[in-house]
């Protein structure tokens, strides 16, 4: 159990760091482009453009990539884990969207990250109790994370 908790936590950190790099690069590019064109980078259109691109990148990273690399983001692939349904099948694109985009990303954004803390506590509790590790998003969408060889 602890091994899986460590793998999931490390994969989460890898994915978060990769997205942070993408977001920072995107933010810098848009700010520089808008300033160079004489526009106010903090205008409503500039901020809207940034939010739209960030949502697009999150969709690519957490929906498109796991569909192409069944059940895996880059972090999960490095740590040799993947997301499957409770009966062990690959998820549909709709399930990836619900699990990772709606529940994980949007809910985390709306709760200012409190849901991430809650999931950390929940997974640690399950590890201590030697239960199957399933975070809130796994429970809601009926998925689990498994080790792959």
CSV table of N, CA and C in Angstrom, one decimal:
chain,number,residue,atom,x,y,z
A,1,UNK,N,0.8,-1.2,0.0
A,1,UNK,CA,0.0,0.0,0.0
A,1,UNK,C,0.9,1.3,0.0
A,2,UNK,N,1.9,1.3,0.9
A,2,UNK,CA,2.7,2.5,0.9
A,2,UNK,C,3.4,2.7,-0.4
A,3,UNK,N,3.9,1.6,-1.0
A,3,UNK,CA,4.5,1.8,-2.3
A,3,UNK,C,3.6,2.5,-3.3
A,4,UNK,N,2.3,2.1,-3.4
A,4,UNK,CA,1.4,2.7,-4.3
A,4,UNK,C,1.1,4.2,-3.9
A,5,UNK,N,1.0,4.5,-2.6
A,5,UNK,CA,0.9,5.8,-2.2
A,5,UNK,C,2.0,6.7,-2.6
A,6,UNK,N,3.2,6.2,-2.5
A,6,UNK,CA,4.4,6.9,-2.9
A,6,UNK,C,4.5,7.1,-4.4
A,7,UNK,N,4.1,6.1,-5.1
A,7,UNK,CA,4.0,6.2,-6.6
A,7,UNK,C,3.0,7.3,-7.0
A,8,UNK,N,1.8,7.2,-6.4
A,8,UNK,CA,0.8,8.2,-6.8
A,8,UNK,C,1.2,9.6,-6.5
A,9,UNK,N,1.8,9.7,-5.3
A,9,UNK,CA,2.3,11.1,-4.8
A,9,UNK,C,3.3,11.6,-5.7
A,10,UNK,N,4.3,10.8,-6.1
A,10,UNK,CA,5.4,11.2,-7.0
A,10,UNK,C,4.9,11.5,-8.4
A,11,UNK,N,4.0,10.7,-8.9
A,11,UNK,CA,3.4,11.0,-10.2
A,11,UNK,C,2.6,12.3,-10.2
A,12,UNK,N,1.9,12.6,-9.1
A,12,UNK,CA,1.2,13.8,-9.0
A,12,UNK,C,2.2,15.0,-9.0
A,13,UNK,N,3.3,14.9,-8.3
A,13,UNK,CA,4.3,16.0,-8.3
A,13,UNK,C,4.9,16.2,-9.7
A,14,UNK,N,5.2,15.1,-10.3
A,14,UNK,CA,5.8,15.2,-11.7
A,14,UNK,C,4.8,15.9,-12.6
A,15,UNK,N,3.5,15.5,-12.6
A,15,UNK,CA,2.5,16.1,-13.4
A,15,UNK,C,2.3,17.5,-13.1
A,16,UNK,N,2.3,17.9,-11.8
A,16,UNK,CA,2.1,19.2,-11.4
A,16,UNK,C,3.3,20.1,-11.8
A,17,UNK,N,4.5,19.6,-11.7
A,17,UNK,CA,5.7,20.4,-12.2
A,17,UNK,C,5.6,20.6,-13.7
A,18,UNK,N,5.3,19.6,-14.4
A,18,UNK,CA,5.2,19.7,-15.9
A,18,UNK,C,4.1,20.8,-16.3
A,19,UNK,N,3.0,20.7,-15.6
A,19,UNK,CA,1.9,21.7,-15.9
A,19,UNK,C,2.3,23.1,-15.5
A,20,UNK,N,3.0,23.2,-14.4
A,20,UNK,CA,3.5,24.5,-13.9
A,20,UNK,C,4.4,25.1,-15.0
A,21,UNK,N,5.3,24.3,-15.5
A,21,UNK,CA,6.3,24.8,-16.5
A,21,UNK,C,5.5,25.2,-17.8
A,22,UNK,N,4.5,24.4,-18.2
A,22,UNK,CA,3.7,24.8,-19.4
A,22,UNK,C,2.9,26.1,-19.1
A,23,UNK,N,2.3,26.2,-17.9
A,23,UNK,CA,1.5,27.4,-17.6
A,23,UNK,C,2.4,28.6,-17.5
A,24,UNK,N,3.6,28.5,-16.9
A,24,UNK,CA,4.5,29.6,-16.8
A,24,UNK,C,5.0,30.1,-18.2
A,25,UNK,N,5.3,29.1,-19.0
A,25,UNK,CA,5.7,29.5,-20.4
A,25,UNK,C,4.6,30.1,-21.2
A,26,UNK,N,3.4,29.6,-21.0
A,26,UNK,CA,2.2,30.2,-21.6
A,26,UNK,C,2.0,31.6,-21.1
A,27,UNK,N,2.0,31.8,-19.9
A,27,UNK,CA,1.8,33.1,-19.2
A,27,UNK,C,2.8,34.1,-19.8
A,28,UNK,N,4.1,33.7,-19.8
A,28,UNK,CA,5.2,34.6,-20.2
A,28,UNK,C,5.0,34.9,-21.7
A,29,UNK,N,4.7,34.0,-22.5
A,29,UNK,CA,4.5,34.2,-24.0
A,29,UNK,C,3.4,35.2,-24.2
A,30,UNK,N,2.2,35.0,-23.6
A,30,UNK,CA,1.1,35.8,-23.8
A,30,UNK,C,1.4,37.2,-23.3
A,31,UNK,N,2.0,37.4,-22.1
A,31,UNK,CA,2.3,38.7,-21.6
A,31,UNK,C,3.2,39.4,-22.5
A,32,UNK,N,4.3,38.8,-23.0
A,32,UNK,CA,5.3,39.4,-23.8
A,32,UNK,C,4.6,39.8,-25.2
A,33,UNK,N,3.8,38.9,-25.7
A,33,UNK,CA,3.1,39.2,-27.0
A,33,UNK,C,2.2,40.3,-26.9
A,34,UNK,N,1.4,40.4,-25.8
A,34,UNK,CA,0.5,41.5,-25.7
A,34,UNK,C,1.2,42.8,-25.5
A,35,UNK,N,2.3,42.8,-24.7
A,35,UNK,CA,3.0,44.0,-24.4
A,35,UNK,C,3.7,44.5,-25.7
A,36,UNK,N,4.2,43.6,-26.5
A,36,UNK,CA,4.9,44.0,-27.8
A,36,UNK,C,3.9,44.5,-28.8
A,37,UNK,N,2.6,44.1,-28.7
A,37,UNK,CA,1.6,44.6,-29.6
A,37,UNK,C,1.0,45.9,-29.1
A,38,UNK,N,1.4,46.4,-28.0
A,38,UNK,CA,0.9,47.6,-27.4
A,38,UNK,C,-0.4,47.5,-26.6
A,39,UNK,N,-0.8,46.3,-26.4
A,39,UNK,CA,-2.0,46.0,-25.6
A,39,UNK,C,-1.7,45.8,-24.1
A,40,UNK,N,-2.6,46.0,-23.3
A,40,UNK,CA,-2.4,45.8,-21.9
A,40,UNK,C,-2.6,44.3,-21.6
A,41,UNK,N,-1.5,43.7,-21.1
A,41,UNK,CA,-1.5,42.2,-20.9
A,41,UNK,C,-2.5,41.8,-19.9
A,42,UNK,N,-2.9,42.7,-19.0
A,42,UNK,CA,-3.8,42.4,-17.9
A,42,UNK,C,-5.2,42.8,-18.2
A,43,UNK,N,-5.5,43.0,-19.5
A,43,UNK,CA,-6.9,43.3,-19.9
A,43,UNK,C,-7.7,42.1,-19.9
A,44,UNK,N,-9.0,42.3,-20.0
A,44,UNK,CA,-9.9,41.2,-19.9
A,44,UNK,C,-9.7,40.2,-21.0
A,45,UNK,N,-9.4,40.7,-22.2
A,45,UNK,CA,-9.1,39.8,-23.3
A,45,UNK,C,-7.8,39.0,-23.1
A,46,UNK,N,-6.8,39.6,-22.6
A,46,UNK,CA,-5.5,39.0,-22.3
A,46,UNK,C,-5.7,37.9,-21.3
A,47,UNK,N,-6.4,38.2,-20.2
A,47,UNK,CA,-6.7,37.2,-19.1
A,47,UNK,C,-7.5,36.1,-19.6
A,48,UNK,N,-8.5,36.4,-20.5
A,48,UNK,CA,-9.4,35.4,-21.0
A,48,UNK,C,-8.6,34.4,-21.9
A,49,UNK,N,-7.7,35.0,-22.7
A,49,UNK,CA,-6.9,34.2,-23.6
A,49,UNK,C,-6.0,33.2,-22.7
A,50,UNK,N,-5.4,33.7,-21.6
A,50,UNK,CA,-4.6,32.9,-20.8
A,50,UNK,C,-5.4,31.7,-20.2
A,51,UNK,N,-6.6,32.1,-19.6
A,51,UNK,CA,-7.4,31.0,-19.0
A,51,UNK,C,-7.9,30.0,-20.1
A,52,UNK,N,-8.2,30.4,-21.3
A,52,UNK,CA,-8.6,29.5,-22.3
A,52,UNK,C,-7.5,28.6,-22.7
A,53,UNK,N,-6.3,29.1,-22.8
A,53,UNK,CA,-5.1,28.3,-23.2
A,53,UNK,C,-4.8,27.3,-22.0
A,54,UNK,N,-4.9,27.8,-20.8
A,54,UNK,CA,-4.6,26.9,-19.6
A,54,UNK,C,-5.5,25.7,-19.6
A,55,UNK,N,-6.8,26.0,-19.8
A,55,UNK,CA,-7.8,25.0,-19.8
A,55,UNK,C,-7.6,24.0,-21.0
A,56,UNK,N,-7.1,24.5,-22.1
A,56,UNK,CA,-6.8,23.6,-23.2
A,56,UNK,C,-5.6,22.7,-22.9
A,57,UNK,N,-4.6,23.3,-22.3
A,57,UNK,CA,-3.4,22.5,-21.9
A,57,UNK,C,-3.8,21.4,-20.9
A,58,UNK,N,-4.6,21.8,-19.9
A,58,UNK,CA,-5.1,20.8,-18.9
A,58,UNK,C,-5.9,19.7,-19.6
A,59,UNK,N,-6.7,20.0,-20.5
A,59,UNK,CA,-7.5,19.0,-21.3
A,59,UNK,C,-6.6,18.1,-22.0
A,60,UNK,N,-5.6,18.7,-22.7
A,60,UNK,CA,-4.6,17.9,-23.5
A,60,UNK,C,-3.9,16.9,-22.5
A,61,UNK,N,-3.4,17.5,-21.4
A,61,UNK,CA,-2.6,16.7,-20.5
A,61,UNK,C,-3.4,15.6,-19.7
A,62,UNK,N,-4.6,15.9,-19.3
A,62,UNK,CA,-5.3,14.9,-18.5
A,62,UNK,C,-6.4,14.2,-19.2
A,63,UNK,N,-6.7,14.5,-20.5
A,63,UNK,CA,-7.7,13.8,-21.2
A,63,UNK,C,-7.1,13.2,-22.5
A,64,UNK,N,-6.5,14.0,-23.3
A,64,UNK,CA,-6.0,13.5,-24.6
A,64,UNK,C,-4.8,12.5,-24.4
A,65,UNK,N,-3.8,12.9,-23.6
A,65,UNK,CA,-2.7,12.0,-23.4
A,65,UNK,C,-3.1,10.7,-22.7
A,66,UNK,N,-3.9,10.7,-21.7
A,66,UNK,CA,-4.3,9.4,-21.1
A,66,UNK,C,-5.1,8.5,-22.1
A,67,UNK,N,-5.8,9.1,-23.1
A,67,UNK,CA,-6.5,8.3,-24.1
A,67,UNK,C,-5.4,7.7,-25.0
A,68,UNK,N,-4.4,8.4,-25.4
A,68,UNK,CA,-3.4,7.9,-26.3
A,68,UNK,C,-2.4,7.0,-25.6
A,69,UNK,N,-2.1,7.2,-24.3
A,69,UNK,CA,-1.2,6.3,-23.5
A,69,UNK,C,-2.2,5.7,-22.4
A,70,UNK,N,-3.0,4.7,-22.8
A,70,UNK,CA,-4.1,4.3,-22.0
A,70,UNK,C,-3.9,4.4,-20.5
A,71,UNK,N,-4.6,5.3,-19.8
A,71,UNK,CA,-4.6,5.4,-18.4
A,71,UNK,C,-3.4,6.2,-17.8
A,72,UNK,N,-2.5,6.7,-18.6
A,72,UNK,CA,-1.3,7.3,-18.0
A,72,UNK,C,-1.0,8.7,-18.5
A,73,UNK,N,-0.6,9.5,-17.6
A,73,UNK,CA,0.0,10.8,-17.9
A,73,UNK,C,1.5,10.6,-17.9
A,74,UNK,N,2.3,11.6,-18.1
A,74,UNK,CA,3.7,11.4,-18.1
A,74,UNK,C,4.2,10.9,-16.8
A,75,UNK,N,3.7,11.6,-15.7
A,75,UNK,CA,4.1,11.2,-14.3
A,75,UNK,C,3.7,9.7,-14.0
A,76,UNK,N,2.5,9.3,-14.4
A,76,UNK,CA,2.1,7.9,-14.2
A,76,UNK,C,2.9,7.0,-15.0
A,77,UNK,N,3.3,7.3,-16.2
A,77,UNK,CA,4.1,6.4,-17.0
A,77,UNK,C,5.5,6.2,-16.4
A,78,UNK,N,6.1,7.3,-15.9
A,78,UNK,CA,7.4,7.2,-15.3
A,78,UNK,C,7.3,6.4,-14.0
A,79,UNK,N,6.2,6.4,-13.3
A,79,UNK,CA,6.1,5.7,-12.0
A,79,UNK,C,5.4,4.3,-12.2
A,80,UNK,N,5.1,4.0,-13.5
A,80,UNK,CA,4.5,2.6,-13.8
A,80,UNK,C,3.2,2.4,-13.1
A,81,UNK,N,2.3,3.4,-13.2
A,81,UNK,CA,1.0,3.2,-12.7
A,81,UNK,C,0.0,3.7,-13.8
A,82,UNK,N,-1.2,3.2,-13.7
A,82,UNK,CA,-2.2,3.7,-14.7
A,82,UNK,C,-3.6,3.7,-14.0
A,83,UNK,N,-4.5,4.4,-14.6
A,83,UNK,CA,-5.9,4.5,-14.2
A,83,UNK,C,-6.7,3.5,-15.0
A,84,UNK,N,-7.5,2.7,-14.3
A,84,UNK,CA,-8.4,1.8,-14.9
A,84,UNK,C,-9.8,1.9,-14.2
A,85,UNK,N,-10.8,1.3,-14.9
A,85,UNK,CA,-12.1,1.2,-14.2
A,85,UNK,C,-12.0,0.2,-13.1
A,86,UNK,N,-13.0,0.1,-12.3
A,86,UNK,CA,-13.0,-0.9,-11.2
A,86,UNK,C,-12.9,-2.3,-11.6
A,87,UNK,N,-13.4,-2.6,-12.9
A,87,UNK,CA,-13.2,-4.0,-13.4
A,87,UNK,C,-11.9,-4.2,-14.2
A,88,UNK,N,-11.0,-3.2,-14.2
A,88,UNK,CA,-9.7,-3.3,-14.9
A,88,UNK,C,-9.7,-2.9,-16.3
A,89,UNK,N,-10.7,-2.3,-16.9
A,89,UNK,CA,-10.7,-1.9,-18.3
A,89,UNK,C,-10.2,-0.4,-18.4
A,90,UNK,N,-9.8,-0.1,-19.6
A,90,UNK,CA,-9.4,1.3,-19.9
A,90,UNK,C,-10.6,2.2,-19.8
A,91,UNK,N,-10.4,3.5,-19.4
A,91,UNK,CA,-11.4,4.4,-19.3
A,91,UNK,C,-11.8,5.0,-20.7
A,92,UNK,N,-13.0,5.5,-20.8
A,92,UNK,CA,-13.4,6.2,-22.1
A,92,UNK,C,-13.0,7.6,-22.0
A,93,UNK,N,-12.9,8.3,-23.1
A,93,UNK,CA,-12.6,9.7,-23.0
A,93,UNK,C,-13.5,10.5,-22.1
A,94,UNK,N,-14.8,10.2,-22.1
A,94,UNK,CA,-15.7,10.9,-21.2
A,94,UNK,C,-15.3,10.6,-19.7
A,95,UNK,N,-14.9,9.4,-19.4
A,95,UNK,CA,-14.5,9.2,-18.0
A,95,UNK,C,-13.2,9.9,-17.6
A,96,UNK,N,-12.3,10.0,-18.5
A,96,UNK,CA,-11.1,10.8,-18.3
A,96,UNK,C,-11.4,12.3,-18.1
A,97,UNK,N,-12.4,12.8,-18.9
A,97,UNK,CA,-12.8,14.2,-18.8
A,97,UNK,C,-13.4,14.4,-17.4
A,98,UNK,N,-14.3,13.5,-17.0
A,98,UNK,CA,-15.0,13.6,-15.7
A,98,UNK,C,-14.0,13.5,-14.5
A,99,UNK,N,-13.1,12.5,-14.6
A,99,UNK,CA,-12.2,12.3,-13.5
A,99,UNK,C,-11.2,13.4,-13.3
A,100,UNK,N,-10.4,13.6,-14.4
A,100,UNK,CA,-9.3,14.5,-14.3
A,100,UNK,C,-9.5,16.0,-14.6
A,101,UNK,N,-10.4,16.3,-15.5
A,101,UNK,CA,-10.7,17.7,-15.8
A,101,UNK,C,-11.7,18.3,-14.9
A,102,UNK,N,-12.9,17.6,-14.8
A,102,UNK,CA,-14.0,18.2,-14.0
A,102,UNK,C,-13.7,18.1,-12.5
A,103,UNK,N,-13.5,16.8,-12.1
A,103,UNK,CA,-13.4,16.6,-10.6
A,103,UNK,C,-12.1,17.0,-10.1
A,104,UNK,N,-11.0,16.6,-10.7
A,104,UNK,CA,-9.6,16.9,-10.2
A,104,UNK,C,-9.3,18.4,-10.4
A,105,UNK,N,-9.3,18.8,-11.6
A,105,UNK,CA,-8.8,20.2,-11.9
A,105,UNK,C,-9.7,21.3,-11.5
A,106,UNK,N,-11.0,21.2,-12.1
A,106,UNK,CA,-11.9,22.3,-11.8
A,106,UNK,C,-12.3,22.3,-10.3
A,107,UNK,N,-12.6,21.2,-9.7
A,107,UNK,CA,-12.9,21.2,-8.3
A,107,UNK,C,-11.8,21.7,-7.4
A,108,UNK,N,-10.6,21.3,-7.8
A,108,UNK,CA,-9.4,21.8,-7.0
A,108,UNK,C,-9.3,23.3,-7.2
A,109,UNK,N,-9.5,23.8,-8.4
A,109,UNK,CA,-9.4,25.2,-8.6
A,109,UNK,C,-10.5,26.0,-7.8
A,110,UNK,N,-11.7,25.4,-7.8
A,110,UNK,CA,-12.8,26.1,-7.1
A,110,UNK,C,-12.6,26.1,-5.6
A,111,UNK,N,-12.0,25.0,-5.1
A,111,UNK,CA,-11.8,24.9,-3.7
A,111,UNK,C,-10.5,25.4,-3.2
A,112,UNK,N,-9.8,26.0,-4.1
A,112,UNK,CA,-8.4,26.6,-3.9
A,112,UNK,C,-7.5,25.5,-3.3
A,113,UNK,N,-7.5,24.3,-3.9
A,113,UNK,CA,-6.6,23.3,-3.5
A,113,UNK,C,-7.0,22.5,-2.3
A,114,UNK,N,-8.1,22.8,-1.6
A,114,UNK,CA,-8.5,22.1,-0.4
A,114,UNK,C,-8.7,20.6,-0.8
A,115,UNK,N,-9.3,20.4,-1.9
A,115,UNK,CA,-9.6,19.0,-2.3
A,115,UNK,C,-8.3,18.2,-2.5
A,116,UNK,N,-7.2,18.8,-2.9
A,116,UNK,CA,-5.9,18.1,-2.9
A,116,UNK,C,-5.4,17.7,-1.6
A,117,UNK,N,-5.6,18.5,-0.6
A,117,UNK,CA,-5.2,18.2,0.8
A,117,UNK,C,-6.1,17.1,1.3
A,118,UNK,N,-7.4,17.2,1.0
A,118,UNK,CA,-8.4,16.2,1.4
A,118,UNK,C,-8.0,14.8,0.8
A,119,UNK,N,-7.7,14.8,-0.5
A,119,UNK,CA,-7.2,13.5,-1.1
A,119,UNK,C,-6.0,13.0,-0.5
A,120,UNK,N,-5.0,13.8,-0.1
A,120,UNK,CA,-3.8,13.4,0.5
A,120,UNK,C,-4.1,12.7,1.9
A,121,UNK,N,-5.0,13.3,2.6
A,121,UNK,CA,-5.4,12.8,3.9
A,121,UNK,C,-6.2,11.4,3.7
A,122,UNK,N,-7.1,11.4,2.8
A,122,UNK,CA,-7.9,10.2,2.5
A,122,UNK,C,-7.0,9.1,2.1
A,123,UNK,N,-6.0,9.3,1.2
A,123,UNK,CA,-5.2,8.2,0.7
A,123,UNK,C,-4.2,7.7,1.8
A,124,UNK,N,-3.8,8.6,2.7
A,124,UNK,CA,-2.9,8.3,3.8
A,124,UNK,C,-3.7,7.4,4.8
A,125,UNK,N,-4.9,7.8,5.1
A,125,UNK,CA,-5.8,7.0,5.9
A,125,UNK,C,-6.0,5.6,5.4
A,126,UNK,N,-6.3,5.5,4.1
A,126,UNK,CA,-6.5,4.2,3.4
A,126,UNK,C,-5.3,3.4,3.5
A,127,UNK,N,-4.1,4.0,3.3
A,127,UNK,CA,-2.8,3.3,3.4
A,127,UNK,C,-2.6,2.7,4.8
A,128,UNK,N,-2.9,3.5,5.8
A,128,UNK,CA,-2.7,3.1,7.2
A,128,UNK,C,-3.7,1.9,7.5
A,129,UNK,N,-4.9,2.0,7.0
A,129,UNK,CA,-5.9,1.0,7.2
A,129,UNK,C,-5.8,-0.2,6.3
A,130,UNK,N,-4.7,-0.2,5.4
A,130,UNK,CA,-4.5,-1.2,4.4
A,130,UNK,C,-5.7,-1.5,3.5
A,131,UNK,N,-6.3,-0.4,3.1
A,131,UNK,CA,-7.4,-0.4,2.2
A,131,UNK,C,-6.9,-0.1,0.8
A,132,UNK,N,-7.7,-0.4,-0.2
A,132,UNK,CA,-7.4,0.0,-1.6
A,132,UNK,C,-7.4,1.5,-1.6
A,133,UNK,N,-6.3,2.1,-2.3
A,133,UNK,CA,-6.2,3.5,-2.4
A,133,UNK,C,-7.1,4.1,-3.5
A,134,UNK,N,-8.1,4.8,-3.0
A,134,UNK,CA,-9.0,5.5,-4.0
A,134,UNK,C,-9.3,6.9,-3.5
A,135,UNK,N,-8.8,7.9,-4.3
A,135,UNK,CA,-9.1,9.3,-4.0
A,135,UNK,C,-10.6,9.6,-4.3
A,136,UNK,N,-11.0,10.8,-3.9
A,136,UNK,CA,-12.4,11.2,-4.2
A,136,UNK,C,-12.7,11.1,-5.7
A,137,UNK,N,-11.8,11.6,-6.5
A,137,UNK,CA,-12.1,11.5,-8.0
A,137,UNK,C,-12.2,10.0,-8.4
A,138,UNK,N,-11.5,9.1,-7.8
A,138,UNK,CA,-11.6,7.7,-8.2
A,138,UNK,C,-13.0,7.2,-7.7
A,139,UNK,N,-13.4,7.6,-6.5
A,139,UNK,CA,-14.7,7.1,-6.0
A,139,UNK,C,-15.9,7.6,-6.9
A,140,UNK,N,-15.8,8.9,-7.2
A,140,UNK,CA,-16.9,9.5,-8.0
A,140,UNK,C,-17.1,8.9,-9.4
A,141,UNK,N,-15.9,8.7,-10.0
A,141,UNK,CA,-16.0,8.2,-11.4
A,141,UNK,C,-15.8,6.6,-11.5
A,142,UNK,N,-15.6,6.0,-10.3
A,142,UNK,CA,-15.5,4.5,-10.2
A,142,UNK,C,-14.3,4.0,-11.0
A,143,UNK,N,-13.1,4.6,-10.6
A,143,UNK,CA,-11.9,4.2,-11.1
A,143,UNK,C,-10.9,3.8,-10.0
A,144,UNK,N,-9.8,3.2,-10.4
A,144,UNK,CA,-8.7,2.9,-9.5
A,144,UNK,C,-7.4,3.1,-10.2
A,145,UNK,N,-6.3,3.2,-9.4
A,145,UNK,CA,-5.0,3.3,-10.0
A,145,UNK,C,-4.2,2.0,-9.7
A,146,UNK,N,-3.6,1.4,-10.7
A,146,UNK,CA,-3.0,0.1,-10.5
A,146,UNK,C,-1.5,0.2,-11.0
A,147,UNK,N,-0.7,-0.7,-10.5
A,147,UNK,CA,0.7,-0.8,-10.9
A,147,UNK,C,0.8,-1.6,-12.2
A,148,UNK,N,1.6,-1.1,-13.2
A,148,UNK,CA,1.8,-1.9,-14.4
A,148,UNK,C,3.2,-2.3,-14.5
A,149,UNK,N,3.5,-3.3,-15.2
A,149,UNK,CA,4.9,-3.8,-15.3
A,149,UNK,C,5.5,-3.2,-16.5
